[in-house]
PDB file of C-alpha atoms in Angstrom:
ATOM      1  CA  UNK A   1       0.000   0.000   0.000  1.00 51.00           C
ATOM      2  CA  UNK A   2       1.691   3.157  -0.993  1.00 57.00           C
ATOM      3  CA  UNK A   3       2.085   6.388   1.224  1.00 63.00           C
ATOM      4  CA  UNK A   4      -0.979   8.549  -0.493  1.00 69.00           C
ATOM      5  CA  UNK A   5      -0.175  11.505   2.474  1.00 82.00           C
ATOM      6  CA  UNK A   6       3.425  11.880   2.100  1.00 92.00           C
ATOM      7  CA  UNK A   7       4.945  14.590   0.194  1.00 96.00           C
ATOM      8  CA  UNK A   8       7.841  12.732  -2.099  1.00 97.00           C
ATOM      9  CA  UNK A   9      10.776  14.272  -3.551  1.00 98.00           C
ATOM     10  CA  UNK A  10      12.723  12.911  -6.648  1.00 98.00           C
ATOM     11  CA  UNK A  11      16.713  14.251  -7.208  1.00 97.00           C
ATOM     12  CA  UNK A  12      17.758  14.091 -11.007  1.00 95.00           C
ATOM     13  CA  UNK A  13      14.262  13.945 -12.338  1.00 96.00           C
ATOM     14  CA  UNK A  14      15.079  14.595 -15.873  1.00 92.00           C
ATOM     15  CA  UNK A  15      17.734  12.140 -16.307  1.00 94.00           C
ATOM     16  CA  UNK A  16      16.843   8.528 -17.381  1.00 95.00           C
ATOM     17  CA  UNK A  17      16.355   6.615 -14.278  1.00 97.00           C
ATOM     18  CA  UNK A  18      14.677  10.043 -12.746  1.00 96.00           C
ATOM     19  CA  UNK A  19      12.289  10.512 -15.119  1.00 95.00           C
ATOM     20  CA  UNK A  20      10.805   6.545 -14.814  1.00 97.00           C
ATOM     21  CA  UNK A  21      10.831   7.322 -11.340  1.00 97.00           C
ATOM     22  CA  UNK A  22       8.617  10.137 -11.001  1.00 96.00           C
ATOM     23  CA  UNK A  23       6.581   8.523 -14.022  1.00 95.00           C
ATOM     24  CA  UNK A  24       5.918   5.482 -11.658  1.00 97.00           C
ATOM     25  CA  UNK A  25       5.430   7.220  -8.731  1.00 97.00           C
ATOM     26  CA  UNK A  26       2.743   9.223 -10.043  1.00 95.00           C
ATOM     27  CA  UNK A  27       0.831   5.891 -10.644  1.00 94.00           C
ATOM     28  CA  UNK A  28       1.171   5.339  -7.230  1.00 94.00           C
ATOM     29  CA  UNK A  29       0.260   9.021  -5.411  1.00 95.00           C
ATOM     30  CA  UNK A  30      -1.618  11.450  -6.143  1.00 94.00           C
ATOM     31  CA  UNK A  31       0.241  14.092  -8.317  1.00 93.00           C
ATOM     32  CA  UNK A  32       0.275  17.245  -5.701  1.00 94.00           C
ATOM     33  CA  UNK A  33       2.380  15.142  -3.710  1.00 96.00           C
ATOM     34  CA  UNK A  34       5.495  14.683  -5.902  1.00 97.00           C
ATOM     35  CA  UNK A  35       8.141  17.137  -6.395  1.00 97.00           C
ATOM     36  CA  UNK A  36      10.740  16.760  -9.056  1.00 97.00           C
ATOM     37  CA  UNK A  37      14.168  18.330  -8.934  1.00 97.00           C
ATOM     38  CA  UNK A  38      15.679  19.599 -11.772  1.00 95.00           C
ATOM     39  CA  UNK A  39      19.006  21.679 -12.746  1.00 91.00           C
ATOM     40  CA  UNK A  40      17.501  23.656 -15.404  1.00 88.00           C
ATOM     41  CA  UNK A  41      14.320  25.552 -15.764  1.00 86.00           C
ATOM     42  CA  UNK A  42      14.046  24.375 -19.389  1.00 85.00           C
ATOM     43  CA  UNK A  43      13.891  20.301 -18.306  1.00 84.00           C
ATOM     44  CA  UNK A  44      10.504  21.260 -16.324  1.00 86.00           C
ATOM     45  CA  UNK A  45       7.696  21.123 -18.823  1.00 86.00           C
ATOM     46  CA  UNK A  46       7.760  17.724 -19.837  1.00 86.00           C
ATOM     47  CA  UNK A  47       7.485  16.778 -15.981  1.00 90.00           C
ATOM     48  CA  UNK A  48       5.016  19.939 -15.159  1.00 90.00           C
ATOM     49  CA  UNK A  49       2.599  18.848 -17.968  1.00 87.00           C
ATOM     50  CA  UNK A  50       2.095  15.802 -15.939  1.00 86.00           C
ATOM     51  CA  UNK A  51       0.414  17.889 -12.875  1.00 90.00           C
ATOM     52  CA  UNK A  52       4.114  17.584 -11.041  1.00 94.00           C
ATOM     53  CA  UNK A  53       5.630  20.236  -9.452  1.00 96.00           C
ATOM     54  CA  UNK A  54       8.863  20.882 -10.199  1.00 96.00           C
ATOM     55  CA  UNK A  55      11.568  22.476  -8.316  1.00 96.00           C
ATOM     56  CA  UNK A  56      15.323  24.051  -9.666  1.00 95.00           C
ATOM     57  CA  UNK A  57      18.078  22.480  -7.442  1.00 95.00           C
ATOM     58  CA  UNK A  58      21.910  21.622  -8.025  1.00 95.00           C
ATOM     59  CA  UNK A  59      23.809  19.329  -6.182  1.00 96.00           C
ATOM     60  CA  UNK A  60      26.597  21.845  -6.290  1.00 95.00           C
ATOM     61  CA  UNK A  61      24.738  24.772  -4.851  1.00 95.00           C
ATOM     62  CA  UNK A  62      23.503  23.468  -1.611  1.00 95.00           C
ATOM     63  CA  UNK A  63      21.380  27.229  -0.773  1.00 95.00           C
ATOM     64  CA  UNK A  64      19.209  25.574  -3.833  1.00 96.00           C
ATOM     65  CA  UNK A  65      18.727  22.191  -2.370  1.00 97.00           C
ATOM     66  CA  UNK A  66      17.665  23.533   1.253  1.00 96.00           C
ATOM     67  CA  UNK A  67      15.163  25.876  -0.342  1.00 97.00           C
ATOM     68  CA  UNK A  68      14.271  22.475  -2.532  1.00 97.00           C
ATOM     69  CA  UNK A  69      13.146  20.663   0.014  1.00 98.00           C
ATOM     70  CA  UNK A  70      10.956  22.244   1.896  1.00 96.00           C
ATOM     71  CA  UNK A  71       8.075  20.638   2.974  1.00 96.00           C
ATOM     72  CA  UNK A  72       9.595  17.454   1.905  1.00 97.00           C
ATOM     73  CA  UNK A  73       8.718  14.340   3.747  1.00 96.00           C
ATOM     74  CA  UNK A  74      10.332  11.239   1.841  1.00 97.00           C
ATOM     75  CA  UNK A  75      13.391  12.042  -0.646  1.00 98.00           C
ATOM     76  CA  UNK A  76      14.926   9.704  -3.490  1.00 98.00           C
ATOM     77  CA  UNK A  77      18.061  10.865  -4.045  1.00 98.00           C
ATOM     78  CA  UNK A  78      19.324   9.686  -7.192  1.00 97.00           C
ATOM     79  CA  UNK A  79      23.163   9.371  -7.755  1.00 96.00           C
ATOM     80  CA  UNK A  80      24.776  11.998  -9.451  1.00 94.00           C
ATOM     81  CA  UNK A  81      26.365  10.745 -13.399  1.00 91.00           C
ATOM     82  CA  UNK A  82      29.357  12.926 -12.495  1.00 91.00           C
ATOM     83  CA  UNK A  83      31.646  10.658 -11.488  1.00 89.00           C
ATOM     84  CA  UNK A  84      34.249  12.155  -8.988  1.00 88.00           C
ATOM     85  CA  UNK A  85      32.051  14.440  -7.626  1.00 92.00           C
ATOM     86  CA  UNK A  86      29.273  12.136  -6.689  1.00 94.00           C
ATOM     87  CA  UNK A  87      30.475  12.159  -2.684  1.00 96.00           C
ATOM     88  CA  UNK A  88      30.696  15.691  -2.432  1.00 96.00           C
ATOM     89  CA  UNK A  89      27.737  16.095  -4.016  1.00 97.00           C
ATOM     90  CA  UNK A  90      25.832  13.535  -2.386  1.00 98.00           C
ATOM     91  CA  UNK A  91      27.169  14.982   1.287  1.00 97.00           C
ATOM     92  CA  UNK A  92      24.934  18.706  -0.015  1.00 97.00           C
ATOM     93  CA  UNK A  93      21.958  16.822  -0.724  1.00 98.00           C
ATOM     94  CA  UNK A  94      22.151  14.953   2.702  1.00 98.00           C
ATOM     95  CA  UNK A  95      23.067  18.002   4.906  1.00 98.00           C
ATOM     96  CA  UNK A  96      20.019  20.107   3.064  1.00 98.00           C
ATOM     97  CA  UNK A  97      17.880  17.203   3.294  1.00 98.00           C
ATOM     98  CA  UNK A  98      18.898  17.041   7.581  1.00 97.00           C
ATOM     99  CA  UNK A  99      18.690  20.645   7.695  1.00 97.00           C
ATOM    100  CA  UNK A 100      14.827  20.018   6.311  1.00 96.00           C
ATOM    101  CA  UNK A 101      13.492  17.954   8.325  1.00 97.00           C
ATOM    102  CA  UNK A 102      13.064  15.226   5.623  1.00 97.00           C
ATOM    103  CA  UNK A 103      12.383  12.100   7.065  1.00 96.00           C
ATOM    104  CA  UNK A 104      13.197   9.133   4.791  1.00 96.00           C
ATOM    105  CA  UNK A 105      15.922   8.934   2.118  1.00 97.00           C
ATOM    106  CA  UNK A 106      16.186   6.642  -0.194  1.00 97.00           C
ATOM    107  CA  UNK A 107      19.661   6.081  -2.349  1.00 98.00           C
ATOM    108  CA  UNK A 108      20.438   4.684  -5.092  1.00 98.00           C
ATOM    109  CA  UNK A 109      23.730   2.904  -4.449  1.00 98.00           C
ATOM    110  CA  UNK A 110      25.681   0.349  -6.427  1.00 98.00           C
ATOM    111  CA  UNK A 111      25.144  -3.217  -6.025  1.00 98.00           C
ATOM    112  CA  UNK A 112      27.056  -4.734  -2.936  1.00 98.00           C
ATOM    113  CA  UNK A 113      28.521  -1.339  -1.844  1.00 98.00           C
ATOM    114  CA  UNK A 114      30.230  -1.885   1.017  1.00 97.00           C
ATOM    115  CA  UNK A 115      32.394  -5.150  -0.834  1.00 97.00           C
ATOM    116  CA  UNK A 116      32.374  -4.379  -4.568  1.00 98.00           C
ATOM    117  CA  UNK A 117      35.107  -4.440  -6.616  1.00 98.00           C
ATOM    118  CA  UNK A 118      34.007  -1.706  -8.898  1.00 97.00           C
ATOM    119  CA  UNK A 119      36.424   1.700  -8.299  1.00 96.00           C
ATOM    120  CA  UNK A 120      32.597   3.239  -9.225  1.00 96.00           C
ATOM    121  CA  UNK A 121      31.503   1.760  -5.350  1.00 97.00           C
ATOM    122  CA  UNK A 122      33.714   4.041  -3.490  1.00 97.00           C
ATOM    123  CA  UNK A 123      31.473   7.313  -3.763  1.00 97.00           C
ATOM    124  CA  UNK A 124      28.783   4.880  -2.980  1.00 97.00           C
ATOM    125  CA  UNK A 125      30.659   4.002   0.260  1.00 98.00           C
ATOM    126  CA  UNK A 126      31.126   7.335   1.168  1.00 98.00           C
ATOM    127  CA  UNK A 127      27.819   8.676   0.344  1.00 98.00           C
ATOM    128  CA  UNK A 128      26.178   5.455   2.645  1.00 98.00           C
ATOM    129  CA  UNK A 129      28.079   6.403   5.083  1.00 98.00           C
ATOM    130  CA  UNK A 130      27.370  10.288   5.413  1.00 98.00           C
ATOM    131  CA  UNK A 131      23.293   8.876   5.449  1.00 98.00           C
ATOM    132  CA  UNK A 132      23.596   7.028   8.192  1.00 98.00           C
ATOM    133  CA  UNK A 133      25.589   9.634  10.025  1.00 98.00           C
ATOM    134  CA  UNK A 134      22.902  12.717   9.379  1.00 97.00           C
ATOM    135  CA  UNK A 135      20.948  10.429  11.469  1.00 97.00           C
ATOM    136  CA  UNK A 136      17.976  10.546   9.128  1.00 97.00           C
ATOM    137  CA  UNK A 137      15.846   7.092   8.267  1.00 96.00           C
ATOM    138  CA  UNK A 138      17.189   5.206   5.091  1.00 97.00           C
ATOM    139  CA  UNK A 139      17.231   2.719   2.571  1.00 97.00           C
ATOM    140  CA  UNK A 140      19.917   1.668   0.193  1.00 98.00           C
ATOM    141  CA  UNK A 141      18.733   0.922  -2.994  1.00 98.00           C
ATOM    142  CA  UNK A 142      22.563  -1.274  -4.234  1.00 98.00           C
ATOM    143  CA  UNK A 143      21.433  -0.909  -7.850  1.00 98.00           C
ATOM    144  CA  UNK A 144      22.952  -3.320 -10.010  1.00 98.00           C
ATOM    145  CA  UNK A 145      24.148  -3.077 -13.601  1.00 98.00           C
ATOM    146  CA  UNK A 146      21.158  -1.405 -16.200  1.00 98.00           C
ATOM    147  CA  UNK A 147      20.709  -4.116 -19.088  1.00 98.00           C
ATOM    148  CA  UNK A 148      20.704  -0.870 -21.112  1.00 97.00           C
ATOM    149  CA  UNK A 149      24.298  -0.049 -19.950  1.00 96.00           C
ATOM    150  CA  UNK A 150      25.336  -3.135 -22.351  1.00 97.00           C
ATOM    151  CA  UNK A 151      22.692  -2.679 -25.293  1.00 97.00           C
ATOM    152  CA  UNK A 152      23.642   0.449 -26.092  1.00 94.00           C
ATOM    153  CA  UNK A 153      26.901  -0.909 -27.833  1.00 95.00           C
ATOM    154  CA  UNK A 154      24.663  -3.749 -29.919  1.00 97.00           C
ATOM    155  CA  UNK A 155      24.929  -1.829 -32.913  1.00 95.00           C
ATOM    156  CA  UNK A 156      28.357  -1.303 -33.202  1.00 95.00           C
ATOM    157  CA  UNK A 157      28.968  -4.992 -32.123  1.00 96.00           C
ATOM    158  CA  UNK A 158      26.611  -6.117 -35.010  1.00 97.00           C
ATOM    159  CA  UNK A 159      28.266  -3.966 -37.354  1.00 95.00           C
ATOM    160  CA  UNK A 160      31.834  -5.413 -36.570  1.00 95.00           C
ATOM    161  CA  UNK A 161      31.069  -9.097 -35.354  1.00 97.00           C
ATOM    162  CA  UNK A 162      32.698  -8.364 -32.044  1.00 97.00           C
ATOM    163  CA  UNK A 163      31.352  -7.479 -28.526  1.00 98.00           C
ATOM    164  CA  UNK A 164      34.896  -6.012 -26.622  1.00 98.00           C
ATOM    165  CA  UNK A 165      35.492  -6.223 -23.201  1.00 98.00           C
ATOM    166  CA  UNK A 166      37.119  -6.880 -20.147  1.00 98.00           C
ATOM    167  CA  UNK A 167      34.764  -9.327 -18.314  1.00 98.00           C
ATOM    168  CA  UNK A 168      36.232 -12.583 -18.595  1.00 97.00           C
ATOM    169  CA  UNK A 169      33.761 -14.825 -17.592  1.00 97.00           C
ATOM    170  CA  UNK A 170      32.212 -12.917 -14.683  1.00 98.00           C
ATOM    171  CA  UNK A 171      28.573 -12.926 -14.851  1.00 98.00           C
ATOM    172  CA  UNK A 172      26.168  -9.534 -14.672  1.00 98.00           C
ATOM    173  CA  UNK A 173      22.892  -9.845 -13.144  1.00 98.00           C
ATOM    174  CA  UNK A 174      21.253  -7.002 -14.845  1.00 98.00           C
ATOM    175  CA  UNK A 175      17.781  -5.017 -14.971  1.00 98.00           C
ATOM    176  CA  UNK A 176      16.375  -2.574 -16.925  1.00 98.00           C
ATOM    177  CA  UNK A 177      16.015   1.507 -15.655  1.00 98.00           C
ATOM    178  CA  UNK A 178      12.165   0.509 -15.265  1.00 98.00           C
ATOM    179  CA  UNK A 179      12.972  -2.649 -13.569  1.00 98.00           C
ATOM    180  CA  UNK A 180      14.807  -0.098 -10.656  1.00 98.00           C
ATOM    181  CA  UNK A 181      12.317   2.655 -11.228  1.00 98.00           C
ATOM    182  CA  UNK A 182       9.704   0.495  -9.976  1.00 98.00           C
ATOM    183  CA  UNK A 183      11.858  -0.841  -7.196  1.00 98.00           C
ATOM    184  CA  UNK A 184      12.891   2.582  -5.829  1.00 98.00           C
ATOM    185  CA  UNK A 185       9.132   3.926  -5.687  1.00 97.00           C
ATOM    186  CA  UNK A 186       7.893   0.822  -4.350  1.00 97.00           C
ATOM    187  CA  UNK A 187      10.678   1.558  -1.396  1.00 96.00           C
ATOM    188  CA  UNK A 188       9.541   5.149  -1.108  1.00 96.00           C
ATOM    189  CA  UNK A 189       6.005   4.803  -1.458  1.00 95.00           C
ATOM    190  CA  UNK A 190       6.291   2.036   1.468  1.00 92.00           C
ATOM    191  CA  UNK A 191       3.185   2.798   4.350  1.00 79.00           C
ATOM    192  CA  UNK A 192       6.148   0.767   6.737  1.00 70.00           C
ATOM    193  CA  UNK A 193       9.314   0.748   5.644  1.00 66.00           C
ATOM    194  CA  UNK A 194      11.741  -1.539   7.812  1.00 75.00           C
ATOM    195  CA  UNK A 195      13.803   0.976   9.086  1.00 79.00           C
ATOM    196  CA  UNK A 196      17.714   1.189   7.736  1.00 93.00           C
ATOM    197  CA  UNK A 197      17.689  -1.191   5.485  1.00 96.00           C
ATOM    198  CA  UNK A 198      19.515  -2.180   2.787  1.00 97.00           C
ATOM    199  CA  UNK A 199      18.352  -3.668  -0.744  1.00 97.00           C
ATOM    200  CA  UNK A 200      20.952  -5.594  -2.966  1.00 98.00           C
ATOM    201  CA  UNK A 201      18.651  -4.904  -6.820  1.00 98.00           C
ATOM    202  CA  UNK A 202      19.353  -7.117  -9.645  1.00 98.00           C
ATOM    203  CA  UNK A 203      18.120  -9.040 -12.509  1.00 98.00           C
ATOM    204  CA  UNK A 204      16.321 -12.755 -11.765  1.00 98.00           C
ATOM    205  CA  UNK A 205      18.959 -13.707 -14.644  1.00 98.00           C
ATOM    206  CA  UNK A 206      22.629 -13.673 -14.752  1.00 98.00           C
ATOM    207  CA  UNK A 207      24.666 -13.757 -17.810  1.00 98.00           C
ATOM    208  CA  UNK A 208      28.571 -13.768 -19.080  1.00 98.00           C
ATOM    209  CA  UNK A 209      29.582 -11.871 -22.013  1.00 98.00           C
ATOM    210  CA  UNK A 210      30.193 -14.455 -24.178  1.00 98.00           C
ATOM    211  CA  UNK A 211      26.276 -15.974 -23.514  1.00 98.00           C
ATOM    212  CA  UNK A 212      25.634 -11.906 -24.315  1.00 98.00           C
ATOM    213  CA  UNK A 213      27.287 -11.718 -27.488  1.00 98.00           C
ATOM    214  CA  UNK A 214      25.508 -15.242 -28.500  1.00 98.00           C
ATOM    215  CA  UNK A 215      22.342 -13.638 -27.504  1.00 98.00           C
ATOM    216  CA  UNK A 216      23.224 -10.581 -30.238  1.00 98.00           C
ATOM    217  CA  UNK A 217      24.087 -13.053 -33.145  1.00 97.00           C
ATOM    218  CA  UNK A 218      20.954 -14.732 -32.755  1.00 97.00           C
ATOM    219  CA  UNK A 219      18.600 -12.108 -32.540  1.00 97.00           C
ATOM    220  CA  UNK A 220      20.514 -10.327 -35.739  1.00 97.00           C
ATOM    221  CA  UNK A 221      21.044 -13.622 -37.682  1.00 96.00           C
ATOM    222  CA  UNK A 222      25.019 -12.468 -38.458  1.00 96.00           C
ATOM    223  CA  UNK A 223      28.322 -13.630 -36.079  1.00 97.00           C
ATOM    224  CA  UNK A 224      28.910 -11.951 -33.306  1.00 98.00           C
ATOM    225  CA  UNK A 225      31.176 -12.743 -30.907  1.00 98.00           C
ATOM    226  CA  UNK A 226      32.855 -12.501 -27.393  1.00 98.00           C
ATOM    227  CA  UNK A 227      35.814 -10.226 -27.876  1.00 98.00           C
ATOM    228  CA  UNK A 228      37.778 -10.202 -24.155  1.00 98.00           C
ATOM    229  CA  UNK A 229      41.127  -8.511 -23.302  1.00 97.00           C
ATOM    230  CA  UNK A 230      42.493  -6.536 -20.680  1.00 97.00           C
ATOM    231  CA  UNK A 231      41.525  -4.205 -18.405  1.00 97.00           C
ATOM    232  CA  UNK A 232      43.757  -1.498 -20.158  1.00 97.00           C
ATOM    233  CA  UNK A 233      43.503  -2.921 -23.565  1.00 98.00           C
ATOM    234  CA  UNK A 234      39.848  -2.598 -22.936  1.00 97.00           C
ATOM    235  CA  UNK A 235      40.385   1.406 -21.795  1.00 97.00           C
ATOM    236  CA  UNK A 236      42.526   1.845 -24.822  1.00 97.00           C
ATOM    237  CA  UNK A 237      40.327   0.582 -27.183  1.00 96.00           C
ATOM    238  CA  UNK A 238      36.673   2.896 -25.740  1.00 95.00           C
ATOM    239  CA  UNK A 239      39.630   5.732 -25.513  1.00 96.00           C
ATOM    240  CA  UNK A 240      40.608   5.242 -29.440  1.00 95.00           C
ATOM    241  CA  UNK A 241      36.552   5.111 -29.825  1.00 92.00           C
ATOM    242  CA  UNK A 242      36.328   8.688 -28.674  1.00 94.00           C
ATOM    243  CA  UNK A 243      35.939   8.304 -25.289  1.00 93.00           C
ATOM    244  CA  UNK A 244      37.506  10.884 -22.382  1.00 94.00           C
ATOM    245  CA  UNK A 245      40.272   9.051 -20.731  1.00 94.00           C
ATOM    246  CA  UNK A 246      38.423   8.841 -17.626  1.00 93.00           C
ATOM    247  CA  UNK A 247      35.195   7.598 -18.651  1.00 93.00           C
ATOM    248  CA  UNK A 248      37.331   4.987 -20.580  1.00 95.00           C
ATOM    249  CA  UNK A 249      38.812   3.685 -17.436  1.00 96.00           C
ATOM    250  CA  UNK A 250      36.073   3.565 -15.354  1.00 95.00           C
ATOM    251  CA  UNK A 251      34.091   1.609 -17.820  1.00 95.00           C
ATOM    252  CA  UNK A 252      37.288  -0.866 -18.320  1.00 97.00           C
ATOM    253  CA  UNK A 253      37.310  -1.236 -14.332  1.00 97.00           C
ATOM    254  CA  UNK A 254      33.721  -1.902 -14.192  1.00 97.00           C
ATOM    255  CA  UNK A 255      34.087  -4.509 -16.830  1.00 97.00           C
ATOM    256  CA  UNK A 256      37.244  -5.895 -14.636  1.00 97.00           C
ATOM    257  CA  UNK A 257      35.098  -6.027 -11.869  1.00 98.00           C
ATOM    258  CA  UNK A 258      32.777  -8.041 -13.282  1.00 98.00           C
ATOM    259  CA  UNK A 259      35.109 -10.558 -13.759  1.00 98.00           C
ATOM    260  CA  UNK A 260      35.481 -10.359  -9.997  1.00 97.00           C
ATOM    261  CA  UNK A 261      31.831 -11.373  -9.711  1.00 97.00           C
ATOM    262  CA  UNK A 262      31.015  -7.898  -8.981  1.00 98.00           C
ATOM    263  CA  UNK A 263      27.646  -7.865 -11.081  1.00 98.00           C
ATOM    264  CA  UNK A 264      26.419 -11.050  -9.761  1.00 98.00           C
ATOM    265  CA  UNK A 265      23.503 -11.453  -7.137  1.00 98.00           C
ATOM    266  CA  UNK A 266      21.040 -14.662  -6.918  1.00 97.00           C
ATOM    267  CA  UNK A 267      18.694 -12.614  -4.249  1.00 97.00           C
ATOM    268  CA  UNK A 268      15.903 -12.025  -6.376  1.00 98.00           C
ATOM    269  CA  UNK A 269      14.945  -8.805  -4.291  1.00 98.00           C
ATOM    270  CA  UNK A 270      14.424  -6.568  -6.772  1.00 98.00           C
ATOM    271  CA  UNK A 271      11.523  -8.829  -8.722  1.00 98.00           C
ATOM    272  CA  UNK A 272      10.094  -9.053  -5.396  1.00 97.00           C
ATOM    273  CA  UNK A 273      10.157  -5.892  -4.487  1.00 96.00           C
ATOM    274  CA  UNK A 274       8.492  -4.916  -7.744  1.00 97.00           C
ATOM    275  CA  UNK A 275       5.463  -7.602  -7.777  1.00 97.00           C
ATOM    276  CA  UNK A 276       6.557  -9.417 -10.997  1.00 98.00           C
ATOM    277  CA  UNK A 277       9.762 -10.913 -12.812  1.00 98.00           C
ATOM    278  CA  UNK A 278      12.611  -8.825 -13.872  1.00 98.00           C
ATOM    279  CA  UNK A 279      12.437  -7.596 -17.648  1.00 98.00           C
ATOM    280  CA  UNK A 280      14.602 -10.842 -18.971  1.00 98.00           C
ATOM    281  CA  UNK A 281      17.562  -9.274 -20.695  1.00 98.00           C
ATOM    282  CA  UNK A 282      17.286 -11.512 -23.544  1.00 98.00           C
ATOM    283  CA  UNK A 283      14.124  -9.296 -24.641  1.00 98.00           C
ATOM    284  CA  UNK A 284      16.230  -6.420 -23.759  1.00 98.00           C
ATOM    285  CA  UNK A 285      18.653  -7.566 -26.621  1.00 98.00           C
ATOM    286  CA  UNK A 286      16.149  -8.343 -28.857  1.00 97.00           C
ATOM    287  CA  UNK A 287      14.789  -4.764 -28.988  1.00 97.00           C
ATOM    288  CA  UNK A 288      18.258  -3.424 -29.159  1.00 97.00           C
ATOM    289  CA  UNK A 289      18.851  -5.791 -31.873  1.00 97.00           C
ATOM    290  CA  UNK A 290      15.463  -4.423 -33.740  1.00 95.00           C
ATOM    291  CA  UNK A 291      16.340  -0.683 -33.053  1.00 93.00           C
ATOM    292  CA  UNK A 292      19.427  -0.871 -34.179  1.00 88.00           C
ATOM    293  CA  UNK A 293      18.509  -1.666 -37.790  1.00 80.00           C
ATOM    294  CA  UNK A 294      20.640  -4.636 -38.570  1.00 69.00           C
ATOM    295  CA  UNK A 295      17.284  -6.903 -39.174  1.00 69.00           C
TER     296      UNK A 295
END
C-alpha cells in the first residue's frame, strides 16, 4: 500500500532513471504530492505537464537544495552521473535534506557497496556512510548493472562481429532503468518501511559476455562474438573510440570487476520488491537488436 499523504521528492528527475521514477510514482500518489528536482528551468515542462511540481536544485549549490526541500517528507536521491564528484555532491543533498526535516531517504547505491570491486563503489561508500551519520531514516537501494548499460553498444557490435570487453567470464545480473524505477518507488512509497535497510537490486537472470554476445548473433542472424582482453587494452580501445580518458577507465574497471563477480547477485529482491519478474535481458537484446537496424 503506498504512502498517499506523504509529500515525495525525486533528485535528477530529468535524467533517465529520474524521469521513470517520477513517471511510476505518479501511478502510485496522487500528483500534488510529488516534487521533481531539476538543474535547469528548461527540463521542467515535460514533468510539469504531468500535474508535477517541479523544483530548480543543483547538487553543487547546496542554498538551492535547502530551499528544494521544503516541505519534503520522503526524498529519493538519485546518484549523481558525475563521477568524482558524486560524494561531495551527495554529502549537499544529505546536509540540506537534515537541515529540512526530511524524514526518509532513499539512495540509489551500487550493487554490494560496502564489498564491490568496482572503483565506481567508493562514492557509494562514502555517500552510505554520510546517510547514516545525518541520522535521518534510510534505505539503500545497491542498484545493479542497467541491461541498457550493455545494449547500447549492440549496434556497433553487429556492425563489426565483435562485442569487446574486459569481463572474462564474470557474470552480470542485470535489470532494466524501469525494472529499478519500480523498485525505488515501491521503497519510497512504502506505508512501513523496515527501518535502515539495505536492498541488494538485480536481474532474476545472470549472464557472461560471451552468452551476451551469443544472444546478439541470434537475434541479428550475423556472427557476433565474445571479444575479451584486458583491463587497459579494454580502456585503450573505448579511448581510441572517442571516449575521455576517464570515462574509458572507469568503464574498463567496471568490466574488470565483473570478472570479480562484482555484477552477480542470486537474491531475487528486486523482482520481489516490484510484484513481478525482472524484464529478462534476452528481450532487452532483442529490442536493441530491432532498433538498431541490422534486421
Amino acid at each position: 500500500m503506498a504512502n498517499q499523504t506523504a509529500k515525495h521528492l525525486v533528485t535528477g528527475a530529468s535524467g533517465q532513471l529520474g524521469r521513470l521514477a517520477v513517471t511510476e510514482l505518479a501511478n502510485k500518489v496522487p500528483a500534488g504530492n510529488i516534487v521533481a528536482l531539476v538543474r535547469r528551468p528548461e527540463a521542467a515542462a515535460s514533468l510539469e505537464a504531468l500535474g508535477i511540481e517541479v523544483r530548480i536544485g543543483d547538487y553543487g549549490d547546496p542554498v538551492s537544495l535547502e530551499k528544494a526541500f521544503h516541505g519534503i517528507d520522503r526524498l529519493l536521491l538519485i546518484s549523481s552521473s558525475e563521477v568524482g564528484q558524486r560524494a561531495a555532491q551527495h554529502a549537499n543533498v544529505v546536509s540540506a535534506a537534515h537541515k529540512a526535516g526530511i524524514g526518509f531517504i532513499a539512495y540509489t547505491s551500487i550493487l554490494h557497496a560496502d564489498t564491490s570491486p568496482l572503483g565506481l563503489a567508493s562514492e557509494h561508500r562514502e555517500t552510505e556512510a554520510a546517510i547514516k551519520a545525518s541520522g535521518i531514516p534510510y534505505a539503500f537501494l545497491r542498484n545493479g548493472w542497467y541491461t541498457e548499460n550493455r545494449t547500447g553498444s549492440i549496434a556497433p557490435a553487429i556492425e563489426h562481429g565483435a562485442y569487446p570487453g574486459a569481463a572474462g567470464e564474470g557474470r552480470t545480473s542485470s535489470a532494466t532503468r524501469q525494472d529499478f524505477a519500480e523498485g525505488a518507488v515501491a521503497v519510497l512509497t512504502a506505508e512501513t518501511t523496515e527501518p535502515n535497510a539495505v536492498y541488494e537490486l538485480a536481474g532474476d537472470e545472470s549472464y557472461s559476455m560471451t552468452e551476451f554476445a551469443s544472444a546478439i548473433s541470434a537475434a541479428a542472424g550475423k556472427p557476433v562474438s565474445y571479444s575479451d582482453m584486458s583491463e587497459s587494452e579494454f580502456a585503450s580501445l573505448l579511448e581510441a573510440a572517442g571516449l575521455p580518458g576517464p570515462i574509458a577507465k572507469m568503464l574498463a574497471d567496471s568490466d574488470a570487476g565483473t570478472a570479480k563477480g562484482g555484477l552477480e547477485d542470486n537474491s531475487r529482491t528486486l523482482s520481489r520488491l516490484i510484484g513481478r519478474p525482472t524484464t529478462p535481458w534476452r528481450d532487452s537484446v532483442g529490442e536493441a537488436v530491432t532498433a538498431s537496424g541490422a534486421i
